[in-house]
């Protein structure tokens, strides 16, 4: 039993280590790329680029359809059965491609009919290329078979390639178009490399039949609604500001959000690596041990960021972005709650057989966010600061709901085990 627990811990930390490499890249590379882009493009054109990326990210919520959460569950149940795994891979890719065609058509129609971005239609259309790359990347597959090192390989290569292309070819504001183009190309290259790696491991995407495709759609539906709900207070913020605000407000929000996401990158690999392990082994002591240290590190980071945030904004993004500091401060406060909330979600509640409650927390958060954004729209508070406040209020609600339910059902599970032992 002790050896089994040690192996579980070793596997978790190996996978977490691989994901940490990606997240470190997610932190370091933006600190190189974003200052370059903001200084070259300025707030207005950087905001346009961020809006295009936001559209692709929101589209990915639909094309992913919750498979990033469904696949680890499905693949963990059939580990070692290559034929069944191949059918699952085929079914998921079939679903994703069909959804991609639908979302691409919507983006295409918006690009053709928008008046606000009439001079930048090509940029909007390039979000389809970005979406294609993210849709086809098999991150969910390697997550499901607990081979996160492969994710590190093709993801890191893609990000480094994008950075190199931007630095080499984007030199003026007029080159903003190439930022979106290179982003799409490198994402597609990463997807191709990921598919090759699946093949090298001896797996294939085999046709499962329409019945299995429909069953896969149905099985992942609950996860999809959860991810769609989460997107209302993550990716939707940029799109909301782009549709009803200005590109400058998008720039402020995106710049601060990138630093916020960079801080989150320190902790999210732990939750991702714990999720499949907790489903299989229900090692609660390991979960809380990891959570304790993650929260401690998070608090230290928040204190440091709150002290030097304004200097960081001006140094990284330039004087044009100084108004983004207030937005950053709100995101730093939000980080104090999102870090433990993520681990209380699918790793804990999923292991307790209460995935529905993890999903319910984000549904309620989404409902609150829709109400808050509607309030902002109707009363004219369409600014980066107001949207960041909305995100904070929503994350507070999600955290307290998950903490309450996690404590309640963990106690019930523990008491039930004690009664059975007696």
PDB file of C-alpha atoms in Angstrom, residues 176-413:
ATOM      1  CA  UNK A 176      -0.481  43.423 -36.491  1.00  0.00           C
ATOM      2  CA  UNK A 177      -2.073  41.101 -39.072  1.00  0.00           C
ATOM      3  CA  UNK A 178       0.990  38.826 -38.967  1.00  0.00           C
ATOM      4  CA  UNK A 179       0.643  38.307 -35.214  1.00  0.00           C
ATOM      5  CA  UNK A 180      -2.670  36.509 -35.746  1.00  0.00           C
ATOM      6  CA  UNK A 181      -1.334  34.654 -38.800  1.00  0.00           C
ATOM      7  CA  UNK A 182       1.726  33.300 -36.995  1.00  0.00           C
ATOM      8  CA  UNK A 183      -0.392  32.411 -33.988  1.00  0.00           C
ATOM      9  CA  UNK A 184      -2.650  30.272 -36.157  1.00  0.00           C
ATOM     10  CA  UNK A 185       0.197  28.629 -38.082  1.00  0.00           C
ATOM     11  CA  UNK A 186       2.111  27.600 -34.954  1.00  0.00           C
ATOM     12  CA  UNK A 187      -1.028  26.220 -33.277  1.00  0.00           C
ATOM     13  CA  UNK A 188      -1.751  24.126 -36.366  1.00  0.00           C
ATOM     14  CA  UNK A 189       1.853  22.889 -36.427  1.00  0.00           C
ATOM     15  CA  UNK A 190       1.525  21.838 -32.766  1.00  0.00           C
ATOM     16  CA  UNK A 191      -1.671  19.941 -33.602  1.00  0.00           C
ATOM     17  CA  UNK A 192       0.059  18.079 -36.424  1.00  0.00           C
ATOM     18  CA  UNK A 193       2.990  17.174 -34.186  1.00  0.00           C
ATOM     19  CA  UNK A 194       0.619  15.944 -31.475  1.00  0.00           C
ATOM     20  CA  UNK A 195      -1.148  13.655 -33.952  1.00  0.00           C
ATOM     21  CA  UNK A 196       2.204  12.244 -35.066  1.00  0.00           C
ATOM     22  CA  UNK A 197       3.092  11.499 -31.432  1.00  0.00           C
ATOM     23  CA  UNK A 198      -0.210   9.638 -30.961  1.00  0.00           C
ATOM     24  CA  UNK A 199       0.696   7.514 -33.979  1.00  0.00           C
ATOM     25  CA  UNK A 200       4.212   6.888 -32.632  1.00  0.00           C
ATOM     26  CA  UNK A 201       2.761   5.570 -29.374  1.00  0.00           C
ATOM     27  CA  UNK A 202       0.782   2.975 -31.302  1.00  0.00           C
ATOM     28  CA  UNK A 203      -2.651   4.580 -31.198  1.00  0.00           C
ATOM     29  CA  UNK A 204      -4.958   5.594 -34.044  1.00  0.00           C
ATOM     30  CA  UNK A 205      -8.118   7.610 -34.485  1.00  0.00           C
ATOM     31  CA  UNK A 206     -10.449   4.894 -35.774  1.00  0.00           C
ATOM     32  CA  UNK A 207     -14.003   5.427 -36.953  1.00  0.00           C
ATOM     33  CA  UNK A 208     -16.299   4.447 -34.049  1.00  0.00           C
ATOM     34  CA  UNK A 209     -19.628   4.645 -35.853  1.00  0.00           C
ATOM     35  CA  UNK A 210     -22.267   7.343 -35.564  1.00  0.00           C
ATOM     36  CA  UNK A 211     -23.807   5.693 -32.514  1.00  0.00           C
ATOM     37  CA  UNK A 212     -20.568   6.055 -30.550  1.00  0.00           C
ATOM     38  CA  UNK A 213     -20.150   9.631 -31.772  1.00  0.00           C
ATOM     39  CA  UNK A 214     -23.618  10.526 -30.458  1.00  0.00           C
ATOM     40  CA  UNK A 215     -22.924   8.734 -27.171  1.00  0.00           C
ATOM     41  CA  UNK A 216     -19.661  10.685 -26.820  1.00  0.00           C
ATOM     42  CA  UNK A 217     -21.514  13.946 -27.414  1.00  0.00           C
ATOM     43  CA  UNK A 218     -24.012  13.037 -24.704  1.00  0.00           C
ATOM     44  CA  UNK A 219     -21.376  11.819 -22.243  1.00  0.00           C
ATOM     45  CA  UNK A 220     -19.362  15.027 -22.513  1.00  0.00           C
ATOM     46  CA  UNK A 221     -22.355  17.356 -22.433  1.00  0.00           C
ATOM     47  CA  UNK A 222     -22.220  17.977 -18.670  1.00  0.00           C
ATOM     48  CA  UNK A 223     -18.513  18.828 -18.919  1.00  0.00           C
ATOM     49  CA  UNK A 224     -19.254  21.139 -21.849  1.00  0.00           C
ATOM     50  CA  UNK A 225     -21.812  23.164 -19.950  1.00  0.00           C
ATOM     51  CA  UNK A 226     -19.337  23.456 -17.119  1.00  0.00           C
ATOM     52  CA  UNK A 227     -16.604  24.764 -19.419  1.00  0.00           C
ATOM     53  CA  UNK A 228     -19.067  27.043 -21.200  1.00  0.00           C
ATOM     54  CA  UNK A 229     -20.083  28.449 -17.835  1.00  0.00           C
ATOM     55  CA  UNK A 230     -16.450  29.032 -16.861  1.00  0.00           C
ATOM     56  CA  UNK A 231     -15.837  30.843 -20.145  1.00  0.00           C
ATOM     57  CA  UNK A 232     -18.386  33.503 -19.193  1.00  0.00           C
ATOM     58  CA  UNK A 233     -15.919  34.819 -16.602  1.00  0.00           C
ATOM     59  CA  UNK A 234     -12.658  33.955 -18.396  1.00  0.00           C
ATOM     60  CA  UNK A 235     -12.491  34.213 -22.193  1.00  0.00           C
ATOM     61  CA  UNK A 236     -15.787  36.110 -22.491  1.00  0.00           C
ATOM     62  CA  UNK A 237     -14.389  39.218 -20.791  1.00  0.00           C
ATOM     63  CA  UNK A 238     -12.164  40.141 -23.719  1.00  0.00           C
ATOM     64  CA  UNK A 239     -14.908  39.448 -26.266  1.00  0.00           C
ATOM     65  CA  UNK A 240     -17.456  41.441 -24.222  1.00  0.00           C
ATOM     66  CA  UNK A 241     -15.165  44.471 -24.196  1.00  0.00           C
ATOM     67  CA  UNK A 242     -14.363  44.022 -27.883  1.00  0.00           C
ATOM     68  CA  UNK A 243     -18.018  43.891 -28.901  1.00  0.00           C
ATOM     69  CA  UNK A 244     -19.353  46.743 -26.759  1.00  0.00           C
ATOM     70  CA  UNK A 245     -16.268  48.631 -25.589  1.00  0.00           C
ATOM     71  CA  UNK A 246     -13.143  49.813 -27.355  1.00  0.00           C
ATOM     72  CA  UNK A 247      -9.928  48.119 -28.447  1.00  0.00           C
ATOM     73  CA  UNK A 248      -8.044  50.218 -25.877  1.00  0.00           C
ATOM     74  CA  UNK A 249     -10.162  48.789 -23.044  1.00  0.00           C
ATOM     75  CA  UNK A 250      -9.522  45.332 -24.494  1.00  0.00           C
ATOM     76  CA  UNK A 251      -5.802  46.121 -24.378  1.00  0.00           C
ATOM     77  CA  UNK A 252      -5.911  47.169 -20.696  1.00  0.00           C
ATOM     78  CA  UNK A 253      -7.901  44.102 -19.729  1.00  0.00           C
ATOM     79  CA  UNK A 254      -5.807  41.690 -21.787  1.00  0.00           C
ATOM     80  CA  UNK A 255      -2.484  43.030 -20.495  1.00  0.00           C
ATOM     81  CA  UNK A 256      -3.529  42.693 -16.847  1.00  0.00           C
ATOM     82  CA  UNK A 257      -5.178  39.343 -17.505  1.00  0.00           C
ATOM     83  CA  UNK A 258      -1.972  37.962 -19.055  1.00  0.00           C
ATOM     84  CA  UNK A 259      -0.099  38.707 -15.833  1.00  0.00           C
ATOM     85  CA  UNK A 260      -2.940  37.131 -13.860  1.00  0.00           C
ATOM     86  CA  UNK A 261      -2.830  34.031 -16.042  1.00  0.00           C
ATOM     87  CA  UNK A 262       0.931  33.938 -15.655  1.00  0.00           C
ATOM     88  CA  UNK A 263       0.465  33.792 -11.885  1.00  0.00           C
ATOM     89  CA  UNK A 264      -2.162  31.060 -12.272  1.00  0.00           C
ATOM     90  CA  UNK A 265       0.310  29.104 -14.388  1.00  0.00           C
ATOM     91  CA  UNK A 266       2.339  28.313 -11.282  1.00  0.00           C
ATOM     92  CA  UNK A 267      -0.540  26.374  -9.757  1.00  0.00           C
ATOM     93  CA  UNK A 268      -2.787  24.947 -12.478  1.00  0.00           C
ATOM     94  CA  UNK A 269      -0.427  22.019 -13.361  1.00  0.00           C
ATOM     95  CA  UNK A 270      -0.949  20.659  -9.862  1.00  0.00           C
ATOM     96  CA  UNK A 271      -4.704  20.493 -10.332  1.00  0.00           C
ATOM     97  CA  UNK A 272      -4.351  19.007 -13.827  1.00  0.00           C
ATOM     98  CA  UNK A 273      -1.956  16.309 -12.639  1.00  0.00           C
ATOM     99  CA  UNK A 274      -4.009  15.522  -9.524  1.00  0.00           C
ATOM    100  CA  UNK A 275      -7.311  15.137 -11.384  1.00  0.00           C
ATOM    101  CA  UNK A 276      -6.810  11.706 -13.054  1.00  0.00           C
ATOM    102  CA  UNK A 277      -4.911  10.409 -10.018  1.00  0.00           C
ATOM    103  CA  UNK A 278      -7.672  11.433  -7.610  1.00  0.00           C
ATOM    104  CA  UNK A 279     -10.299   9.765  -9.784  1.00  0.00           C
ATOM    105  CA  UNK A 280      -8.364   6.519  -9.573  1.00  0.00           C
ATOM    106  CA  UNK A 281      -6.911   6.534  -6.036  1.00  0.00           C
ATOM    107  CA  UNK A 282      -8.822   9.132  -3.943  1.00  0.00           C
ATOM    108  CA  UNK A 283      -5.617  10.169  -2.171  1.00  0.00           C
ATOM    109  CA  UNK A 284      -7.056  13.071  -0.154  1.00  0.00           C
ATOM    110  CA  UNK A 285      -3.987  13.531   2.031  1.00  0.00           C
ATOM    111  CA  UNK A 286      -1.881  14.163  -1.077  1.00  0.00           C
ATOM    112  CA  UNK A 287      -4.453  16.640  -2.400  1.00  0.00           C
ATOM    113  CA  UNK A 288      -4.518  18.726   0.773  1.00  0.00           C
ATOM    114  CA  UNK A 289      -0.747  18.606   1.130  1.00  0.00           C
ATOM    115  CA  UNK A 290      -0.354  20.043  -2.373  1.00  0.00           C
ATOM    116  CA  UNK A 291      -3.117  22.587  -1.796  1.00  0.00           C
ATOM    117  CA  UNK A 292      -1.542  23.850   1.434  1.00  0.00           C
ATOM    118  CA  UNK A 293       1.778  24.663  -0.215  1.00  0.00           C
ATOM    119  CA  UNK A 294       0.128  26.087  -3.332  1.00  0.00           C
ATOM    120  CA  UNK A 295      -1.982  28.509  -1.288  1.00  0.00           C
ATOM    121  CA  UNK A 296       1.060  29.590   0.746  1.00  0.00           C
ATOM    122  CA  UNK A 297       3.067  30.312  -2.415  1.00  0.00           C
ATOM    123  CA  UNK A 298       0.063  32.084  -3.913  1.00  0.00           C
ATOM    124  CA  UNK A 299      -0.291  34.432  -0.944  1.00  0.00           C
ATOM    125  CA  UNK A 300       3.389  35.357  -1.095  1.00  0.00           C
ATOM    126  CA  UNK A 301       3.081  36.056  -4.820  1.00  0.00           C
ATOM    127  CA  UNK A 302      -0.013  38.204  -4.339  1.00  0.00           C
ATOM    128  CA  UNK A 303       1.722  40.337  -1.700  1.00  0.00           C
ATOM    129  CA  UNK A 304       4.728  40.909  -3.942  1.00  0.00           C
ATOM    130  CA  UNK A 305       2.556  41.697  -6.960  1.00  0.00           C
ATOM    131  CA  UNK A 306       0.406  44.176  -5.058  1.00  0.00           C
ATOM    132  CA  UNK A 307       3.520  46.107  -4.070  1.00  0.00           C
ATOM    133  CA  UNK A 308       5.244  46.338  -7.453  1.00  0.00           C
ATOM    134  CA  UNK A 309       2.296  45.884  -9.849  1.00  0.00           C
ATOM    135  CA  UNK A 310       2.259  49.455 -11.137  1.00  0.00           C
ATOM    136  CA  UNK A 311       5.986  49.425 -11.879  1.00  0.00           C
ATOM    137  CA  UNK A 312       5.643  46.078 -13.633  1.00  0.00           C
ATOM    138  CA  UNK A 313       2.813  47.320 -15.863  1.00  0.00           C
ATOM    139  CA  UNK A 314       4.702  50.426 -16.949  1.00  0.00           C
ATOM    140  CA  UNK A 315       7.988  48.580 -17.415  1.00  0.00           C
ATOM    141  CA  UNK A 316       6.508  45.722 -19.419  1.00  0.00           C
ATOM    142  CA  UNK A 317       3.816  47.388 -21.495  1.00  0.00           C
ATOM    143  CA  UNK A 318       4.739  51.060 -21.595  1.00  0.00           C
ATOM    144  CA  UNK A 319       3.191  54.301 -20.388  1.00  0.00           C
ATOM    145  CA  UNK A 320       0.087  53.773 -22.577  1.00  0.00           C
ATOM    146  CA  UNK A 321      -0.903  50.877 -20.325  1.00  0.00           C
ATOM    147  CA  UNK A 322      -0.530  52.561 -16.938  1.00  0.00           C
ATOM    148  CA  UNK A 323      -4.328  52.528 -16.485  1.00  0.00           C
ATOM    149  CA  UNK A 324      -4.194  48.729 -16.507  1.00  0.00           C
ATOM    150  CA  UNK A 325      -2.671  48.727 -13.015  1.00  0.00           C
ATOM    151  CA  UNK A 326      -6.055  49.016 -11.280  1.00  0.00           C
ATOM    152  CA  UNK A 327      -7.267  46.032 -13.303  1.00  0.00           C
ATOM    153  CA  UNK A 328      -4.180  44.040 -12.304  1.00  0.00           C
ATOM    154  CA  UNK A 329      -4.792  44.696  -8.603  1.00  0.00           C
ATOM    155  CA  UNK A 330      -8.301  43.248  -8.906  1.00  0.00           C
ATOM    156  CA  UNK A 331      -6.943  40.165 -10.648  1.00  0.00           C
ATOM    157  CA  UNK A 332      -4.322  39.665  -7.911  1.00  0.00           C
ATOM    158  CA  UNK A 333      -7.059  39.589  -5.275  1.00  0.00           C
ATOM    159  CA  UNK A 334      -8.968  37.130  -7.470  1.00  0.00           C
ATOM    160  CA  UNK A 335      -5.931  34.829  -7.579  1.00  0.00           C
ATOM    161  CA  UNK A 336      -6.156  34.291  -3.823  1.00  0.00           C
ATOM    162  CA  UNK A 337      -9.437  32.458  -4.368  1.00  0.00           C
ATOM    163  CA  UNK A 338      -9.015  30.776  -7.759  1.00  0.00           C
ATOM    164  CA  UNK A 339      -5.956  28.755  -6.678  1.00  0.00           C
ATOM    165  CA  UNK A 340      -7.657  26.707  -3.914  1.00  0.00           C
ATOM    166  CA  UNK A 341     -10.967  26.783  -5.778  1.00  0.00           C
ATOM    167  CA  UNK A 342      -9.466  24.907  -8.733  1.00  0.00           C
ATOM    168  CA  UNK A 343      -8.235  22.092  -6.472  1.00  0.00           C
ATOM    169  CA  UNK A 344     -11.511  21.951  -4.581  1.00  0.00           C
ATOM    170  CA  UNK A 345     -13.315  21.495  -7.897  1.00  0.00           C
ATOM    171  CA  UNK A 346     -12.770  18.426 -10.061  1.00  0.00           C
ATOM    172  CA  UNK A 347      -9.868  16.854  -8.095  1.00  0.00           C
ATOM    173  CA  UNK A 348     -11.751  16.860  -4.760  1.00  0.00           C
ATOM    174  CA  UNK A 349     -15.433  16.905  -5.653  1.00  0.00           C
ATOM    175  CA  UNK A 350     -14.804  14.590  -8.616  1.00  0.00           C
ATOM    176  CA  UNK A 351     -13.078  12.046  -6.368  1.00  0.00           C
ATOM    177  CA  UNK A 352     -16.012  12.248  -3.943  1.00  0.00           C
ATOM    178  CA  UNK A 353     -18.392  11.413  -6.784  1.00  0.00           C
ATOM    179  CA  UNK A 354     -19.784  14.940  -6.767  1.00  0.00           C
ATOM    180  CA  UNK A 355     -18.692  16.224 -10.174  1.00  0.00           C
ATOM    181  CA  UNK A 356     -22.211  17.584 -10.524  1.00  0.00           C
ATOM    182  CA  UNK A 357     -21.508  19.988  -7.651  1.00  0.00           C
ATOM    183  CA  UNK A 358     -18.251  21.175  -9.210  1.00  0.00           C
ATOM    184  CA  UNK A 359     -20.236  21.864 -12.359  1.00  0.00           C
ATOM    185  CA  UNK A 360     -23.081  23.437 -10.388  1.00  0.00           C
ATOM    186  CA  UNK A 361     -20.675  25.924  -8.802  1.00  0.00           C
ATOM    187  CA  UNK A 362     -19.579  27.225 -12.181  1.00  0.00           C
ATOM    188  CA  UNK A 363     -23.157  27.284 -13.487  1.00  0.00           C
ATOM    189  CA  UNK A 364     -24.126  29.524 -10.607  1.00  0.00           C
ATOM    190  CA  UNK A 365     -20.989  31.579 -11.225  1.00  0.00           C
ATOM    191  CA  UNK A 366     -21.916  31.910 -14.884  1.00  0.00           C
ATOM    192  CA  UNK A 367     -25.427  33.043 -14.005  1.00  0.00           C
ATOM    193  CA  UNK A 368     -23.991  35.700 -11.712  1.00  0.00           C
ATOM    194  CA  UNK A 369     -21.521  36.806 -14.387  1.00  0.00           C
ATOM    195  CA  UNK A 370     -24.238  37.168 -17.000  1.00  0.00           C
ATOM    196  CA  UNK A 371     -26.236  39.306 -14.591  1.00  0.00           C
ATOM    197  CA  UNK A 372     -23.188  41.443 -13.777  1.00  0.00           C
ATOM    198  CA  UNK A 373     -22.183  41.914 -17.420  1.00  0.00           C
ATOM    199  CA  UNK A 374     -25.768  42.783 -18.325  1.00  0.00           C
ATOM    200  CA  UNK A 375     -25.712  45.399 -15.581  1.00  0.00           C
ATOM    201  CA  UNK A 376     -22.433  46.799 -16.949  1.00  0.00           C
ATOM    202  CA  UNK A 377     -23.858  46.936 -20.477  1.00  0.00           C
ATOM    203  CA  UNK A 378     -27.166  48.596 -19.613  1.00  0.00           C
ATOM    204  CA  UNK A 379     -25.618  51.178 -17.296  1.00  0.00           C
ATOM    205  CA  UNK A 380     -22.599  51.951 -19.472  1.00  0.00           C
ATOM    206  CA  UNK A 381     -19.858  50.419 -17.317  1.00  0.00           C
ATOM    207  CA  UNK A 382     -18.135  48.664 -20.215  1.00  0.00           C
ATOM    208  CA  UNK A 383     -14.565  49.068 -18.996  1.00  0.00           C
ATOM    209  CA  UNK A 384     -11.685  46.738 -18.205  1.00  0.00           C
ATOM    210  CA  UNK A 385     -11.945  47.575 -14.489  1.00  0.00           C
ATOM    211  CA  UNK A 386     -15.669  46.793 -14.256  1.00  0.00           C
ATOM    212  CA  UNK A 387     -15.258  43.433 -16.016  1.00  0.00           C
ATOM    213  CA  UNK A 388     -12.382  42.513 -13.663  1.00  0.00           C
ATOM    214  CA  UNK A 389     -14.616  43.315 -10.666  1.00  0.00           C
ATOM    215  CA  UNK A 390     -17.251  40.991 -12.141  1.00  0.00           C
ATOM    216  CA  UNK A 391     -14.691  38.188 -12.406  1.00  0.00           C
ATOM    217  CA  UNK A 392     -13.663  38.673  -8.760  1.00  0.00           C
ATOM    218  CA  UNK A 393     -17.243  38.483  -7.486  1.00  0.00           C
ATOM    219  CA  UNK A 394     -17.909  35.341  -9.508  1.00  0.00           C
ATOM    220  CA  UNK A 395     -14.729  33.582  -8.347  1.00  0.00           C
ATOM    221  CA  UNK A 396     -15.620  34.384  -4.735  1.00  0.00           C
ATOM    222  CA  UNK A 397     -18.982  32.685  -5.178  1.00  0.00           C
ATOM    223  CA  UNK A 398     -17.425  29.587  -6.822  1.00  0.00           C
ATOM    224  CA  UNK A 399     -14.764  29.264  -4.108  1.00  0.00           C
ATOM    225  CA  UNK A 400     -17.166  29.426  -1.174  1.00  0.00           C
ATOM    226  CA  UNK A 401     -19.598  26.967  -2.786  1.00  0.00           C
ATOM    227  CA  UNK A 402     -16.839  24.417  -3.470  1.00  0.00           C
ATOM    228  CA  UNK A 403     -15.333  24.826   0.003  1.00  0.00           C
ATOM    229  CA  UNK A 404     -18.732  24.242   1.636  1.00  0.00           C
ATOM    230  CA  UNK A 405     -19.614  21.194  -0.470  1.00  0.00           C
ATOM    231  CA  UNK A 406     -16.118  19.715  -0.294  1.00  0.00           C
ATOM    232  CA  UNK A 407     -16.070  19.909   3.499  1.00  0.00           C
ATOM    233  CA  UNK A 408     -19.586  18.517   3.784  1.00  0.00           C
ATOM    234  CA  UNK A 409     -19.119  15.437   1.591  1.00  0.00           C
ATOM    235  CA  UNK A 410     -15.555  14.676   2.660  1.00  0.00           C
ATOM    236  CA  UNK A 411     -16.771  14.475   6.260  1.00  0.00           C
ATOM    237  CA  UNK A 412     -19.642  12.239   5.173  1.00  0.00           C
ATOM    238  CA  UNK A 413     -17.254   9.965   3.236  1.00  0.00           C
TER     239      UNK A 413
END
